[in-house]
Coordinates of C-alpha atoms in Angstrom, one line a residue:
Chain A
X6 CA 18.6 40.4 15.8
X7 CA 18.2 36.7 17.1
X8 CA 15.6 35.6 20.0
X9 CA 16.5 33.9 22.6
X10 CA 16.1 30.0 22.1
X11 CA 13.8 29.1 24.5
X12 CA 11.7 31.7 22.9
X13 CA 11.9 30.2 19.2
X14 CA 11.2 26.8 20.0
X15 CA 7.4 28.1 21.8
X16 CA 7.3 30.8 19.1
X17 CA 7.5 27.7 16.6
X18 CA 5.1 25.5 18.7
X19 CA 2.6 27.9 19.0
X20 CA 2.9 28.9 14.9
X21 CA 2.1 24.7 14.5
X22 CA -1.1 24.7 16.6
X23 CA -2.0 27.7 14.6
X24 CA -1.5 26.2 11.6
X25 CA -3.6 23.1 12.5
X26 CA -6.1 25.0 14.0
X27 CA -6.8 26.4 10.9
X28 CA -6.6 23.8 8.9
X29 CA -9.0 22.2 11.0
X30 CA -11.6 24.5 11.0
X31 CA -11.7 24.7 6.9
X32 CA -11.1 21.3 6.4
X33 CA -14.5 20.9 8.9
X34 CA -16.4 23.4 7.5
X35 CA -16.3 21.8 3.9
X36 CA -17.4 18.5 4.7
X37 CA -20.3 19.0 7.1
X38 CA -22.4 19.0 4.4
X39 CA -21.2 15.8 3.4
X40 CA -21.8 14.4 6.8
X41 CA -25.6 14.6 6.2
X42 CA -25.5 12.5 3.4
X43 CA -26.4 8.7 4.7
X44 CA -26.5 6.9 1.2
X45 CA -22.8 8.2 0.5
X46 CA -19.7 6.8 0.3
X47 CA -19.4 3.7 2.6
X48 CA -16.9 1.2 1.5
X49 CA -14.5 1.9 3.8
X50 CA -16.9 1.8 6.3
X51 CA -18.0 -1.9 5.5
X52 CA -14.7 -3.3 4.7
X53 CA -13.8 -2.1 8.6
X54 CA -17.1 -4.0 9.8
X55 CA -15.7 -7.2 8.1
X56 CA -12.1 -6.9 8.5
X57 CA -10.3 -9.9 8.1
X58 CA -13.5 -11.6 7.4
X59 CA -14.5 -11.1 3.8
X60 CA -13.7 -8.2 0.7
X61 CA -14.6 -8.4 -2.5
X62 CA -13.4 -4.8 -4.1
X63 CA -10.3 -3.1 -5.1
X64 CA -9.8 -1.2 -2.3
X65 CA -9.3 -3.8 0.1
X66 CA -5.5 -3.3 -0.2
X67 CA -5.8 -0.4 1.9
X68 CA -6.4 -1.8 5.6
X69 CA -4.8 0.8 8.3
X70 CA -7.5 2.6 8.3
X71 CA -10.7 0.4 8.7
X72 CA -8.7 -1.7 11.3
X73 CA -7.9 1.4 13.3
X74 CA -11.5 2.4 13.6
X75 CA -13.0 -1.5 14.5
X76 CA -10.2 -1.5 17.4
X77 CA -11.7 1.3 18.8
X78 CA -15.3 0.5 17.7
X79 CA -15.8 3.7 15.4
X80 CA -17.9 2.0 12.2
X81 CA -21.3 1.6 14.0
X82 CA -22.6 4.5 11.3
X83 CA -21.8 6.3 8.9
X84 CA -21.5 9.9 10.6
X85 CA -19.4 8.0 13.6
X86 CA -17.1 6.9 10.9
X87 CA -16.9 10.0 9.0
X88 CA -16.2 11.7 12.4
X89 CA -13.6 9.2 13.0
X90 CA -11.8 9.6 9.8
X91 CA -11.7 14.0 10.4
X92 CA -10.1 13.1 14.0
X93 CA -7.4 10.8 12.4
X94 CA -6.7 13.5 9.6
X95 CA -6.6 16.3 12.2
X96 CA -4.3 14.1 14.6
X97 CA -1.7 13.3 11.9
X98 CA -1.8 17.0 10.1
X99 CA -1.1 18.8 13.2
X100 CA 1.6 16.0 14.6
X101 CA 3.2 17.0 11.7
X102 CA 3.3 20.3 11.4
X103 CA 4.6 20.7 14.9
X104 CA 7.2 18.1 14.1
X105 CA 8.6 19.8 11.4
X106 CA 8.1 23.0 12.8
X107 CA 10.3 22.0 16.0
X108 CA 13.0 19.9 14.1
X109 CA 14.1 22.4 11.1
X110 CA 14.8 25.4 10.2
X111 CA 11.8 27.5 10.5
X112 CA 11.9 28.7 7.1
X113 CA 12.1 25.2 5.7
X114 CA 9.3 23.9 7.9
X115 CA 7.1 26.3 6.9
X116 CA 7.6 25.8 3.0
X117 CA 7.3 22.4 3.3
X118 CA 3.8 23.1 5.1
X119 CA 3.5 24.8 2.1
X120 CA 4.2 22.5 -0.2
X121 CA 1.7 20.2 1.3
X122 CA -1.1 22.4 2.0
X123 CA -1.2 24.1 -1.6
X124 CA -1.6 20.9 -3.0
X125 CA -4.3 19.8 -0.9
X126 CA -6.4 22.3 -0.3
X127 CA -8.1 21.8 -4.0
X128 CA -9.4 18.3 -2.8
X129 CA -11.3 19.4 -0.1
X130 CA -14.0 20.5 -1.8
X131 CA -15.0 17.4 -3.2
X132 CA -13.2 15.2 -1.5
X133 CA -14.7 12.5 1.0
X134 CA -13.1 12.5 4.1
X135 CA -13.2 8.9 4.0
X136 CA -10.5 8.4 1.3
X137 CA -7.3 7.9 2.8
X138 CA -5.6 10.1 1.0
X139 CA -5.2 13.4 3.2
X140 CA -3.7 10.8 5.9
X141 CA -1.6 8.9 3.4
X142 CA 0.1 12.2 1.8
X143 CA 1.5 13.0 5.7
X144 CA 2.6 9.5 6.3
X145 CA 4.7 9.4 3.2
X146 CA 5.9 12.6 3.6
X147 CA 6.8 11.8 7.5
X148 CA 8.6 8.9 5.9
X149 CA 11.0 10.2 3.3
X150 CA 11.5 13.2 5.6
X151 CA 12.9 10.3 8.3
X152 CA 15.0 8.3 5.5
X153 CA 16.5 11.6 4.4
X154 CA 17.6 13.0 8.0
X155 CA 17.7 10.0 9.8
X156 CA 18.7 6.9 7.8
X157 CA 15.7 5.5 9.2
X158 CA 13.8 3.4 6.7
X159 CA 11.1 1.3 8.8
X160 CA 8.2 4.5 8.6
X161 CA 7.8 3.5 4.9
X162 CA 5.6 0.5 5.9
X163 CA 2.6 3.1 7.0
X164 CA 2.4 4.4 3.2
X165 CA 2.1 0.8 1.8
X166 CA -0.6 -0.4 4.5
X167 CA -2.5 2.3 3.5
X168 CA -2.4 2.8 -0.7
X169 CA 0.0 0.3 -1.2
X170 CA 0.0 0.7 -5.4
X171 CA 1.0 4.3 -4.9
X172 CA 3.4 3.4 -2.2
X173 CA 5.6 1.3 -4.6
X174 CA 5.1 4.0 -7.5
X175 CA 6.6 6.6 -4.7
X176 CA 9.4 4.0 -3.6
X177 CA 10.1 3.0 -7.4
X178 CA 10.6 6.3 -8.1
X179 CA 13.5 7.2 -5.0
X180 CA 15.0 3.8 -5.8
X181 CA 15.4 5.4 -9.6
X182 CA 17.3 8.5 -8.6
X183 CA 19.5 6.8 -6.2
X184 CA 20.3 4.3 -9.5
X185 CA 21.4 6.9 -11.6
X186 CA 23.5 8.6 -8.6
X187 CA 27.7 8.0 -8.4
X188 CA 28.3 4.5 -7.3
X189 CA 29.5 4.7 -3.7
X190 CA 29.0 2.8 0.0
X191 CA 26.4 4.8 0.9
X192 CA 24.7 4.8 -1.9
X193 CA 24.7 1.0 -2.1
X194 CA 23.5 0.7 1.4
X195 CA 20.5 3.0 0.7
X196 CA 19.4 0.9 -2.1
X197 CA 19.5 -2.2 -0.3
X198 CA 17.5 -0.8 2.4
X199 CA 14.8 1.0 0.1
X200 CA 14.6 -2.4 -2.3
X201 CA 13.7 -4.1 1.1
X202 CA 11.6 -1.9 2.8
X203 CA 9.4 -2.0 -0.8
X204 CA 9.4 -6.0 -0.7
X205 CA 8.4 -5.9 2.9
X206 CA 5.7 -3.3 2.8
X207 CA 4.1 -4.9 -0.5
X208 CA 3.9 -8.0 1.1
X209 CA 1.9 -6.4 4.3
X210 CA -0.5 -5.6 2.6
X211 CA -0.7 -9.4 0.4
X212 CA -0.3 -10.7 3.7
X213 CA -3.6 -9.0 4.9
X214 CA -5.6 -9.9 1.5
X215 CA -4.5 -13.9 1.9
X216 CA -5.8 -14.2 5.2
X217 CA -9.4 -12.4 3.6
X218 CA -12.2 -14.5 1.8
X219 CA -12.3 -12.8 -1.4
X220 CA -13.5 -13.5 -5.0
X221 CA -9.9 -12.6 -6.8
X222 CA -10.6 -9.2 -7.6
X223 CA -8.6 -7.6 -4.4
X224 CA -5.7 -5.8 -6.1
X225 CA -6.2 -1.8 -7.7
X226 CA -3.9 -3.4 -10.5
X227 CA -6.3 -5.9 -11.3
X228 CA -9.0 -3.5 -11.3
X229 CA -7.0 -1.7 -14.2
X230 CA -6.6 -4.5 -16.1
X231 CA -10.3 -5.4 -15.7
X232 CA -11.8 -2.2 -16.8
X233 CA -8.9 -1.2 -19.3
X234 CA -11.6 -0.7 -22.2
X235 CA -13.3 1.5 -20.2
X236 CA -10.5 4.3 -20.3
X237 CA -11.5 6.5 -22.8
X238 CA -14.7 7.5 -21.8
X239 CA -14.0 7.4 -17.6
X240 CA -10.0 8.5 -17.7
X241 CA -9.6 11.2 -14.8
X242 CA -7.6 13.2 -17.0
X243 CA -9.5 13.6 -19.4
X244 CA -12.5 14.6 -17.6
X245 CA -11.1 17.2 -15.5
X246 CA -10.1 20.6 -16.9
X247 CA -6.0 20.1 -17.5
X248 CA -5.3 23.1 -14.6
X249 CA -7.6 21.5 -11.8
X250 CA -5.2 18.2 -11.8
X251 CA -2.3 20.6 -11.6
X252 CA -1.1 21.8 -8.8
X253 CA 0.5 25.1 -10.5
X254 CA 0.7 26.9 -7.6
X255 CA 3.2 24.7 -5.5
X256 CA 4.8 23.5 -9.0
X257 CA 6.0 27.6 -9.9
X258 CA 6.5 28.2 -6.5
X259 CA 9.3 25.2 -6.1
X260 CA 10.7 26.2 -9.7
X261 CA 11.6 29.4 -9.0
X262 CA 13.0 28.6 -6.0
X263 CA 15.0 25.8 -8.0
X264 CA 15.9 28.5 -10.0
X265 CA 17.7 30.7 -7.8
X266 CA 19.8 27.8 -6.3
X267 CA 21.1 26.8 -9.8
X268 CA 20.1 23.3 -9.2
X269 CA 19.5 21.8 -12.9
X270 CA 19.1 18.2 -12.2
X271 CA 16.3 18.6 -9.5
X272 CA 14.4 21.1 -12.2
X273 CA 14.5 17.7 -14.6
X274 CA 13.5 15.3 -11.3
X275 CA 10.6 17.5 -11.2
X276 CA 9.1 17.3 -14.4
X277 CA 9.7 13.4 -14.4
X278 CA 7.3 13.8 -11.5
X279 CA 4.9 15.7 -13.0
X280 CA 4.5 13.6 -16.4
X281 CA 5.0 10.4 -14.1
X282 CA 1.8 11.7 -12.1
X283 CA -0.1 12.4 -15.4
X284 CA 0.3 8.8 -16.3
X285 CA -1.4 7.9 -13.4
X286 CA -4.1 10.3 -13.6
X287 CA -4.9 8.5 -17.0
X288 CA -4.9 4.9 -15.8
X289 CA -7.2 6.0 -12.9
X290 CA -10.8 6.6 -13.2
X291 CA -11.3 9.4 -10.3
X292 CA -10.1 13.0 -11.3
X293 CA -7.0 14.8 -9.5
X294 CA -7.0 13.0 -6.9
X295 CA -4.7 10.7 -7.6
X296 CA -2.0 13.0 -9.3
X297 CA -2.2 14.9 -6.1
X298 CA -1.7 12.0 -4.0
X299 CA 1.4 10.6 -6.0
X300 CA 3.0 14.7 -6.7
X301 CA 3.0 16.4 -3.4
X302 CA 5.6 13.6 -1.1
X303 CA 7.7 13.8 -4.2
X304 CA 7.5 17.5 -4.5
X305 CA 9.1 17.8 -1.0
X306 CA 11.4 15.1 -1.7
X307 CA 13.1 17.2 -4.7
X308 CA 12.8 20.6 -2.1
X309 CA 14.2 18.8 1.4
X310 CA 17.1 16.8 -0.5
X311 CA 18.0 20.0 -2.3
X312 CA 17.6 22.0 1.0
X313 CA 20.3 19.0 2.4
X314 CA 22.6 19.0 -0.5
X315 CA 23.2 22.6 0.2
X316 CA 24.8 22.2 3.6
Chain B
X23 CA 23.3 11.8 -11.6
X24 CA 24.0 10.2 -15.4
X25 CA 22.6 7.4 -17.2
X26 CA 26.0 5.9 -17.3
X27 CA 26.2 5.5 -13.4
X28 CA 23.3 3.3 -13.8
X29 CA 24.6 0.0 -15.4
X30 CA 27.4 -0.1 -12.6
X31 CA 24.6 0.2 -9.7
X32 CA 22.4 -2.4 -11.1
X33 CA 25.7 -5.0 -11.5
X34 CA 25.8 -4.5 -8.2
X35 CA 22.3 -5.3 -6.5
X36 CA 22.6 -8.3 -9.1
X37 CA 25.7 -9.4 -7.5
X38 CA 24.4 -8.5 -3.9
X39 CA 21.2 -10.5 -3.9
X40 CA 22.6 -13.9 -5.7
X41 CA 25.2 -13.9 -3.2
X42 CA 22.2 -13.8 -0.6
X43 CA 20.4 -16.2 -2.1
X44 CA 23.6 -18.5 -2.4
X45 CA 24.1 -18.4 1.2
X46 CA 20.5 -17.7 3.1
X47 CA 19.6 -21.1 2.7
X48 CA 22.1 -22.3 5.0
X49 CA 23.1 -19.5 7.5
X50 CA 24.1 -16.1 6.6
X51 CA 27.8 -15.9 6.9
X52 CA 29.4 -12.8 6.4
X53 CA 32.8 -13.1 6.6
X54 CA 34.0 -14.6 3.8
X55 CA 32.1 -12.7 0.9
X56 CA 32.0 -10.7 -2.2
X57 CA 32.2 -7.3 -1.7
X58 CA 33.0 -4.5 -3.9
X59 CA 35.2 -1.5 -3.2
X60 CA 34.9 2.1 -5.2
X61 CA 36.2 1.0 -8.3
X62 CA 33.5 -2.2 -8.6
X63 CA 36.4 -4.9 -8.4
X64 CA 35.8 -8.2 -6.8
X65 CA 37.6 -8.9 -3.1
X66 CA 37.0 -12.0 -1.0
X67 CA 39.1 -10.9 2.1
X68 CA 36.9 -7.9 2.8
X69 CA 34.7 -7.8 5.9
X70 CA 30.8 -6.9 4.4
X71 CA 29.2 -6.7 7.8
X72 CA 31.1 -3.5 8.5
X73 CA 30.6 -2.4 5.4
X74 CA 27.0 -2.8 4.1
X75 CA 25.0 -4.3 7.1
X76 CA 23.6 -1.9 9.7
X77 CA 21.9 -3.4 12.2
X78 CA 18.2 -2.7 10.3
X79 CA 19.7 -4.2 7.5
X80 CA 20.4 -7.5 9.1
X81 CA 16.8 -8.6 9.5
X82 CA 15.7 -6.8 6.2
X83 CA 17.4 -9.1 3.8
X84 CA 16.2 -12.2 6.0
X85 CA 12.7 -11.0 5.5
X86 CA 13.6 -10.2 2.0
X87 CA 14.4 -14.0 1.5
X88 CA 11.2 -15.1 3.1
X89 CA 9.1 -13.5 1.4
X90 CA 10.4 -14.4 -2.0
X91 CA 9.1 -17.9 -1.1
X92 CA 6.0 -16.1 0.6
X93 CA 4.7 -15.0 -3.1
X94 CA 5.2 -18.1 -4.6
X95 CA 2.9 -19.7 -2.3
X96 CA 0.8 -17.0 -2.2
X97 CA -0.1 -17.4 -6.2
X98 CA -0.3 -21.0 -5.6
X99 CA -3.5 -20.8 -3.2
X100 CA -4.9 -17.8 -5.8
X101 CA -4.3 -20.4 -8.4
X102 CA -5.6 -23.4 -6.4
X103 CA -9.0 -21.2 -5.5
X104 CA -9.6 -20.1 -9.2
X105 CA -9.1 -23.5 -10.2
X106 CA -11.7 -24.9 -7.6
X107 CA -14.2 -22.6 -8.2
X108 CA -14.3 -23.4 -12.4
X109 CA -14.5 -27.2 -11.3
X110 CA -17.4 -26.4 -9.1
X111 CA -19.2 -24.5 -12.1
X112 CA -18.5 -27.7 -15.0
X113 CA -20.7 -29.8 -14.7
X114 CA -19.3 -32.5 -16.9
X115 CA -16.1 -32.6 -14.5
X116 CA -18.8 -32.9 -11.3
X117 CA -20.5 -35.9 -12.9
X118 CA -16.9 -37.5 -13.5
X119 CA -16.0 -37.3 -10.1
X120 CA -19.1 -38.4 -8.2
X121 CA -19.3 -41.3 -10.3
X122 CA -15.8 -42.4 -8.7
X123 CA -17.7 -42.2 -5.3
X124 CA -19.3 -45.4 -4.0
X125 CA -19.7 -44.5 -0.5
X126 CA -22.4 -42.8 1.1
X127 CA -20.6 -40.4 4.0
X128 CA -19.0 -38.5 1.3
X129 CA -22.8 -37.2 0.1
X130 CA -24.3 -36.8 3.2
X131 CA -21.0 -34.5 4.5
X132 CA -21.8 -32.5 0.7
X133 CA -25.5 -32.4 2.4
X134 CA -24.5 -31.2 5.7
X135 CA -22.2 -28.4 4.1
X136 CA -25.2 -27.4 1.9
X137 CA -27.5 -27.3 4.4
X138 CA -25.5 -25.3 6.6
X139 CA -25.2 -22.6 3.1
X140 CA -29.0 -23.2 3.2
X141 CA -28.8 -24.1 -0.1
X142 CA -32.1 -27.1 0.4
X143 CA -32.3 -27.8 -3.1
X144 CA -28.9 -29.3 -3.8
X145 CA -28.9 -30.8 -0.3
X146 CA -31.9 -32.7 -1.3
X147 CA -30.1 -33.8 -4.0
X148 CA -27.2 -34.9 -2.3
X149 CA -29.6 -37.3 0.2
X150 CA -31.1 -38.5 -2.9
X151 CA -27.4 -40.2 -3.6
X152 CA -27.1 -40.8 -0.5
X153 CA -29.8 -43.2 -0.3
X154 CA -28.9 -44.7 -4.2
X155 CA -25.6 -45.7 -2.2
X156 CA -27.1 -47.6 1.0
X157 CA -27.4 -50.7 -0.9
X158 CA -23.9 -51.0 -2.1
X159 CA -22.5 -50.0 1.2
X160 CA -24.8 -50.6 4.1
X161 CA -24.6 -47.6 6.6
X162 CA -23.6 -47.7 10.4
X163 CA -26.5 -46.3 12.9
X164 CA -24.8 -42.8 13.9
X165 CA -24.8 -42.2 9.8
X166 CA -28.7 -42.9 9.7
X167 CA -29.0 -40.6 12.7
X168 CA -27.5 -38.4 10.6
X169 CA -29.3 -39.0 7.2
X170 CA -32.8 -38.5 9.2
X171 CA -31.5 -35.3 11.2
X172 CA -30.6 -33.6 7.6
X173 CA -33.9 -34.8 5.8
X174 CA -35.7 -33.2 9.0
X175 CA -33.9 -30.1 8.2
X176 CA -34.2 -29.9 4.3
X177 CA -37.3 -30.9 3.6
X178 CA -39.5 -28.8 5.9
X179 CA -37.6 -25.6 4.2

């Protein structure tokens, strides 16, 4: 039996304000006790006071953010700003999930939701909300989901202005499978386009640091470099347990199903992922969240362009 | 997707951006290119704008171009601030150079920079060599103005 359409489409609407409406509500309920805190995490917070002024730390790359709240006058304290950054996450989250939800399939929307979610929902409960992370994960996703369907390449630049180091691992990382793909027109044209968009959106954000007084320490690549002795005692792998970094849930989930569709060269994308992401957990200093950050757009990468492929 | 695939893909993005750097300089001209058809051979009366230039595409490989020039100067100016700031910590190199000064307006502007840091010490300092200098090159009466202002300023803080 098949509903009528009209039906389907608010069936699906309402399923995506569901969705963000609980999502909402636990991602809320786990930080309010971080809102009390005053003497926490403020960088973000001070880098949006003195945007395009002066920035002296590694994390100045990331500038969406901060900018967006001194337009509208947000970063006056830290509970405004913390407020601020919930809002944005909450905006973003549920625009996506009612996207998705009203352009596919509604099986396929709701396994990417999945995807996404699964892999989240671990940070949450130490996570700042300040990070822009949460926000960052839907952007990129947004984007490859809009240069798989649509050919359309220019939503790319919103991952790079905000983690542009992860950005380019992402983009390095489509640019690779198209590289080892049959040699064709179309394929050709993709890579030119992705090559590009990854020169353009690294340069945003170089653009942004030049035009900042800072004291040369700017980029997360030269804070590697910096505090590369430091690894062994402050690694984020090695000081989280092996199964928090992993998000095992999502990763079984999407191998079965890769399973049952026969599809052996997206089983060996996967684990590429998954060591690539392990790398990265090493090099950086805070636990699982950067794995998690770099894993879950790729994760639905490997499930949408297998869920294409099939057609 | 095969590892062999791969050296045949890169030829190609080698071949693709030297011919855009060949011809950007200029203007980009299109119809008479290289452009390669399935089986990777060479072709000069093929029309690439059909072929690999959608519109987006068109004002992506511009901006490509650009900004290849955009982060050489860009590690220029890091280069030329590192550099600045290690001459400003030698001392040896500091001496050198203001002992090719003769003229007093280049240490009273040092003075007026440092006193707007509020660093009163080296501004001070600065007057001091200021004053040294008058009888080699006798100052004009807005530059005393000037020289009195800044001593008002540094030497009450």
């Amino acid at each position: 039996m098949r509903l009528p359409l009209q039906i389907e489409k608010s069936l699906k609407i309402l399923i995506g304000i569901f969705i963000s409406v609980a999502l909402i509500t636990f991602f809320y309920e786990k930080h309010i006790n971080s809102l009390k805190i005053e003497n926490g995490f403020d960088w973000y917070r001070i880098m949006s006071v003195n945007i395009f002024l002066k920035c002296n730390e590694y994390y100045c790359e990331s500038f969406l953010i901060p900018l967006l709240s001194n337009i509208l006058n947000l970063n006056n304290n830290y509970i405004q700003y913390t407020n601020a950054n919930i809002i944005y996450y909450i905006f973003v989250g549920s625009f996506f999930n009612i996207f998705i939800l009203y352009k596919e399939n509604i099986k396929i929307a709701l396994f990417s939701i999945f995807i996404i979610q699964s892999s989240i929902f671990y940070n949450l409960y130490f996570l700042q909300p300040n990070f822009p992370d949460f926000i960052f994960i839907y952007c990129s996703v947004f984007s490859i989901y809009c240069y798989l369907k649509f050919d359309k390449y220019i939503y790319f630049l919103l991952p790079f202005s905000l983690h542009p180091t992860l950005a380019l691992f992402i983009l390095f990382f489509l640019i690779a499978i198209i590289l080892l793909e049959k040699p064709s027109k179309k394929n050709h044209i993709t890579l030119i386009n992705l090559i590009n968009i990854t020169a353009l959106g690294f340069m945003l954000s170089k653009i942004y640091l030049l035009l900042v007084d800072s004291s040369g320490y700017e980029s997360r690549f030269k804070f590697i470099i910096n505090n590369f002795h430091l690894l062994n005692q402050k690694s984020g792998l090695l000081n989280a347990n092996l199964f928090d970094t992993l998000n095992y849930i999502t990763i079984g989930c999407l191998l079965f199903y890769l399973i049952l569709n026969k599809s052996r060269i997206k089983i060996i994308q996967l684990f590429f992922v998954i060591t690539i992401g392990l790398i990265l957990e090493f090099l950086s200093f805070d636990p699982i969240r950067i794995y998690r950050t770099f894993t879950t757009p790729l994760l639905f990468y490997i499930y949408y362009e297998n869920c294409l492929s099939k057609k | 997707m095969k590892i062999v695939y791969l050296k045949n893909n890169i030829y190609f993005l080698i071949k693709y951006y030297k011919f855009l750097l060949k011809k950007n300089f200029v203007k980009i001209n299109l119809t008479k290119c290289y452009s390669i058809n399935n089986n990777l051979t060479l072709s000069k009366d093929y029309n690439m704008r059909k072929v690999l230039f959608n519109d987006l595409n068109k004002v992506l490989a511009k901006v490509f171009i650009i900004i290849l020039f955009f982060l050489i100067i860009m590690y220029l100016f890091n280069s030329a601030r590192d550099g600045l700031k290690k001459i400003e910590k030698n001392i040896y190199f500091k001496i050198v150079i203001l002992d090719f000064i003769s003229k007093p307006i280049t240490f009273i502007r040092l003075a007026e920079i440092y006193s707007i840091k509020k660093n009163y010490k080296e501004c001070n300092l600065y007057l001091e060599y200021a004053k040294n200098m008058f009888n080699v090159q006798p100052p004009t009466q807005s530059l005393l103005d000037k020289y009195n202002l800044l001593i008002k300023e540094c030497d009450n803080k």
